[in-house]
PDB file of C-alpha atoms in Angstrom:
ATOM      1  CA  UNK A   5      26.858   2.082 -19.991  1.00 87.00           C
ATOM      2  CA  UNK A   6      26.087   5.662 -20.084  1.00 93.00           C
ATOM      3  CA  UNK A   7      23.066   7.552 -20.911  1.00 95.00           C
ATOM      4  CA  UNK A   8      22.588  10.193 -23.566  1.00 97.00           C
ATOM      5  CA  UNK A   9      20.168  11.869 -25.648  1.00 97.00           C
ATOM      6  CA  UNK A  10      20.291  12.453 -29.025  1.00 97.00           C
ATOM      7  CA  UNK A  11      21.252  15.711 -29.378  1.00 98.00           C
ATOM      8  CA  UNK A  12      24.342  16.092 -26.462  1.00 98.00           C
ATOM      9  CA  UNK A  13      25.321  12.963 -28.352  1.00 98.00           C
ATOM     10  CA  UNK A  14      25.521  15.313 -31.429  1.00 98.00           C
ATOM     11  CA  UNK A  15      27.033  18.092 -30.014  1.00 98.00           C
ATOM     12  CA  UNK A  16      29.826  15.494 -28.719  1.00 98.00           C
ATOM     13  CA  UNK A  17      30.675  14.184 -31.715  1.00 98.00           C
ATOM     14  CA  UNK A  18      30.748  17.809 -33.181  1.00 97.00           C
ATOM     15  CA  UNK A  19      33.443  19.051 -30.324  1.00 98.00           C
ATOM     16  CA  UNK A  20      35.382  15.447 -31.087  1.00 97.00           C
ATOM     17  CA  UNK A  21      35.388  16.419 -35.054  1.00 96.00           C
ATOM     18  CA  UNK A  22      36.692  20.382 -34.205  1.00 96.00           C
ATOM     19  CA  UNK A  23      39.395  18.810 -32.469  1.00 96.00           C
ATOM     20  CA  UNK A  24      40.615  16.601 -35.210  1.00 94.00           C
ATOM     21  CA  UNK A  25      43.894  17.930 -37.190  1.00 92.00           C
ATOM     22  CA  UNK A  26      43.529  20.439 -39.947  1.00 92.00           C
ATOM     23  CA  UNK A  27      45.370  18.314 -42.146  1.00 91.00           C
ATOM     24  CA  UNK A  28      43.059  15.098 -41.511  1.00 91.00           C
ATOM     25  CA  UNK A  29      40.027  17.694 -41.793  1.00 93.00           C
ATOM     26  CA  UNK A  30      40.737  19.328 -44.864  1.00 91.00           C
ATOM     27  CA  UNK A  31      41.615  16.427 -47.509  1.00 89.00           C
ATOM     28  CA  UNK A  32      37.721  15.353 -46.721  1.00 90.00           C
ATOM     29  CA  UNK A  33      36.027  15.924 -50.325  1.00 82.00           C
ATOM     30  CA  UNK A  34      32.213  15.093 -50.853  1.00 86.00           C
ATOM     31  CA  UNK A  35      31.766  13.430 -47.110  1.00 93.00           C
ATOM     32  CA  UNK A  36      29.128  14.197 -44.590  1.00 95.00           C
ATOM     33  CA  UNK A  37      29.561  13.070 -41.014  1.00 97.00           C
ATOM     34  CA  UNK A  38      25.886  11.617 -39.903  1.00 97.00           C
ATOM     35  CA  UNK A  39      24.968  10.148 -36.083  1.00 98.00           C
ATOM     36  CA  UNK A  40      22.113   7.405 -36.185  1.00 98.00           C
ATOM     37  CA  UNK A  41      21.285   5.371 -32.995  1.00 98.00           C
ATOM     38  CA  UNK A  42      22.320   2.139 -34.460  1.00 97.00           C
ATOM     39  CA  UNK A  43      23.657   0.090 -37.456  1.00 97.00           C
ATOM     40  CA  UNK A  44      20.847  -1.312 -39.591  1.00 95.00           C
ATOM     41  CA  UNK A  45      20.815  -4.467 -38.047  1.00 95.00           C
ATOM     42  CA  UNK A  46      20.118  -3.230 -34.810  1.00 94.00           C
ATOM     43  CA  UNK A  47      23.315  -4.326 -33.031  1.00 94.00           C
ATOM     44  CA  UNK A  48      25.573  -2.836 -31.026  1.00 96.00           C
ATOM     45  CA  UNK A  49      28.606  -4.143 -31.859  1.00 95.00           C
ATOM     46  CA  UNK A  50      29.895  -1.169 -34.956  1.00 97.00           C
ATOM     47  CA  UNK A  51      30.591   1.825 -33.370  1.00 98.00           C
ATOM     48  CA  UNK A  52      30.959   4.058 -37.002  1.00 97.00           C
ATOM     49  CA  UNK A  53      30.970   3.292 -40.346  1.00 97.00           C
ATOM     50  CA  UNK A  54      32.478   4.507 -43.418  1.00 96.00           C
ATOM     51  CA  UNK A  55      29.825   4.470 -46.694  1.00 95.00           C
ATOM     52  CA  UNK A  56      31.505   5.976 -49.587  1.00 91.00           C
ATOM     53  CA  UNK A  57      34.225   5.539 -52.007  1.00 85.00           C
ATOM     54  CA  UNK A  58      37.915   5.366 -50.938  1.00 88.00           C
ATOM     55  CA  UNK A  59      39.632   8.486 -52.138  1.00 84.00           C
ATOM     56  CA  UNK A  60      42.361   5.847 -53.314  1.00 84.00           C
ATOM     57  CA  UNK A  61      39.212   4.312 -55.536  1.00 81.00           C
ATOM     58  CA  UNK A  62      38.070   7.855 -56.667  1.00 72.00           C
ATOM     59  CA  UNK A  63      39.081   7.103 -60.504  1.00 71.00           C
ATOM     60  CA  UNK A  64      35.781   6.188 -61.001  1.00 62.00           C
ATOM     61  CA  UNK A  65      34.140   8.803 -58.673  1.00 59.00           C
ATOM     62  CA  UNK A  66      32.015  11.366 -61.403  1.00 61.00           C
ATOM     63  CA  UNK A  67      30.880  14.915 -60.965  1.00 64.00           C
ATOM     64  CA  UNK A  68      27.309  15.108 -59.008  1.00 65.00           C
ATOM     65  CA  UNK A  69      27.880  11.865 -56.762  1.00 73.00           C
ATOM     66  CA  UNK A  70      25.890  12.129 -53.756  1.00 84.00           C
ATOM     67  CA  UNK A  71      28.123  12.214 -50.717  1.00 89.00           C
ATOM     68  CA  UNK A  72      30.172   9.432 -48.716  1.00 92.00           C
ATOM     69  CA  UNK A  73      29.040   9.488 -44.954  1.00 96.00           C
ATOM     70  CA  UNK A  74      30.719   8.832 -41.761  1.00 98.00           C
ATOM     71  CA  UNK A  75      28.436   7.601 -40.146  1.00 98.00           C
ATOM     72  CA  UNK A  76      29.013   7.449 -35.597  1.00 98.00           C
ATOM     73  CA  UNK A  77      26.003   5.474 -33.825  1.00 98.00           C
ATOM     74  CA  UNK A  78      25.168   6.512 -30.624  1.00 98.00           C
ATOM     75  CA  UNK A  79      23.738   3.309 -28.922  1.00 98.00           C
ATOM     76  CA  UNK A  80      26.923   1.294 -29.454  1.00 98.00           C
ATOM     77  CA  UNK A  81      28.947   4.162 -28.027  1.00 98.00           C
ATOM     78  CA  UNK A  82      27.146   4.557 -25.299  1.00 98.00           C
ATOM     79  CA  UNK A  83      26.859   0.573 -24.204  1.00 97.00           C
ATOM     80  CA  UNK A  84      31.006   0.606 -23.991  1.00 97.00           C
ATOM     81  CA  UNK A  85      31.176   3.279 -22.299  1.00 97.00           C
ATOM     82  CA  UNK A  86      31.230   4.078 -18.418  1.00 96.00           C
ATOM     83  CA  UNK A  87      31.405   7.215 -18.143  1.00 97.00           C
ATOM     84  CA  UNK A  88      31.768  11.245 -20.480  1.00 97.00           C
ATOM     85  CA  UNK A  89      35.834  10.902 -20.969  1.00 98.00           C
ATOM     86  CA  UNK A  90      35.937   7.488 -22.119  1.00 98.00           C
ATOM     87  CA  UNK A  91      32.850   8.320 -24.775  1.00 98.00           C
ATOM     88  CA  UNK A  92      34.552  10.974 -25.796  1.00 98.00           C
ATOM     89  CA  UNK A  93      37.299   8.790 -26.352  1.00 97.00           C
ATOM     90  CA  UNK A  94      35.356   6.526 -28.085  1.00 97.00           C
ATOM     91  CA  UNK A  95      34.287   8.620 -30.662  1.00 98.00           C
ATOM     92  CA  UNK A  96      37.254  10.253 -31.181  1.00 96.00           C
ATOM     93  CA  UNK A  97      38.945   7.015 -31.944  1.00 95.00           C
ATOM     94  CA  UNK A  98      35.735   6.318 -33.956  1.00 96.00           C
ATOM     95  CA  UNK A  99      35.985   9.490 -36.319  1.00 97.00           C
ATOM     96  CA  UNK A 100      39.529   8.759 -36.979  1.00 95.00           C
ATOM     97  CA  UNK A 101      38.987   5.520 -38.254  1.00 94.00           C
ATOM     98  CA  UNK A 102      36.614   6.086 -40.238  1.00 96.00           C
ATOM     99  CA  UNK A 103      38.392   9.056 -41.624  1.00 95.00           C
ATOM    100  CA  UNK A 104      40.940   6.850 -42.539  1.00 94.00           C
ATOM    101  CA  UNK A 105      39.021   4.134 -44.468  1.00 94.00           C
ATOM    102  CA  UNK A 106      37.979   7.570 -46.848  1.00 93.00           C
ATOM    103  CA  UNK A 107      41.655   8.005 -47.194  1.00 93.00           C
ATOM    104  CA  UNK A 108      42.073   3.985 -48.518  1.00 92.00           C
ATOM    105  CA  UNK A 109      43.554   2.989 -45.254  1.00 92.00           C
ATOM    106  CA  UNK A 110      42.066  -0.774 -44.408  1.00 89.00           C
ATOM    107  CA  UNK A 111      41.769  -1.824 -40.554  1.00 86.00           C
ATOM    108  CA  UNK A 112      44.027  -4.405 -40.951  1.00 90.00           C
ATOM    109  CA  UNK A 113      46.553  -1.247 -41.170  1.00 88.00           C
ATOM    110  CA  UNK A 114      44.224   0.625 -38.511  1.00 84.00           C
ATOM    111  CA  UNK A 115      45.471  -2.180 -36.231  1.00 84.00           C
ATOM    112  CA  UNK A 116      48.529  -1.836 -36.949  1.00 88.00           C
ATOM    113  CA  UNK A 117      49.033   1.586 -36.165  1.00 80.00           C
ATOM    114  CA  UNK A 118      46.177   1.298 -32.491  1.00 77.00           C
ATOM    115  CA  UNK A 119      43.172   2.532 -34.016  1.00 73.00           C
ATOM    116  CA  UNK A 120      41.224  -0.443 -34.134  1.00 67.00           C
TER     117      UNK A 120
END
């Protein structure tokens, strides 16, 4: 486990998202990308979490719809990690799987293809 405050855990996950593809990037429509310390229920066992309608699903998705969020928790990150490279990682593998459940991709399929 690692230690890290709030905000360098931020500015991590900010560098992580910049170096994501263009092409993964730039299909995002109506998503914010939000850190919280943990998942609701206080464990630390989800790393990120994708809250928002499936762009495959969007047929029903109507003007003025407040935003789907990525959502990246800190705490969990932090507890499988040992050390700065392996967070970072972490949360790279984290954003892209999440970014992929907005794109209809299920994690049966994210297994498939290692980023699970």
């Amino acid at each position: 486990m690692i230690e890290m405050d709030a905000d360098a855990f931020d500015a991590l996950v900010t560098e992580e998202l910049d170096l994501l593809p263009d092409e993964m990037i730039d299909g995002l429509d109506n998503v914010v990308f939000v850190v919280e310390d943990r998942p609701e229920d206080g464990s630390l066992d989800l790393l990120g979490l994708y809250d928002g309608l499936a762009l495959t699903e969007r047929d029903r998705y109507g003007v003025g719809e407040l935003p789907d969020r990525i959502i990246v928790y800190r705490e969990p990150h932090l507890d499988v990690c040992d050390d700065v490279e392996a967070l970072r990682d972490e949360v790279h593998t984290t954003l892209v799987h999440e970014i992929a459940h907005f794109y209809g991709i299920d994690d049966a399929r994210l297994h498939e293809l290692g980023w699970a």
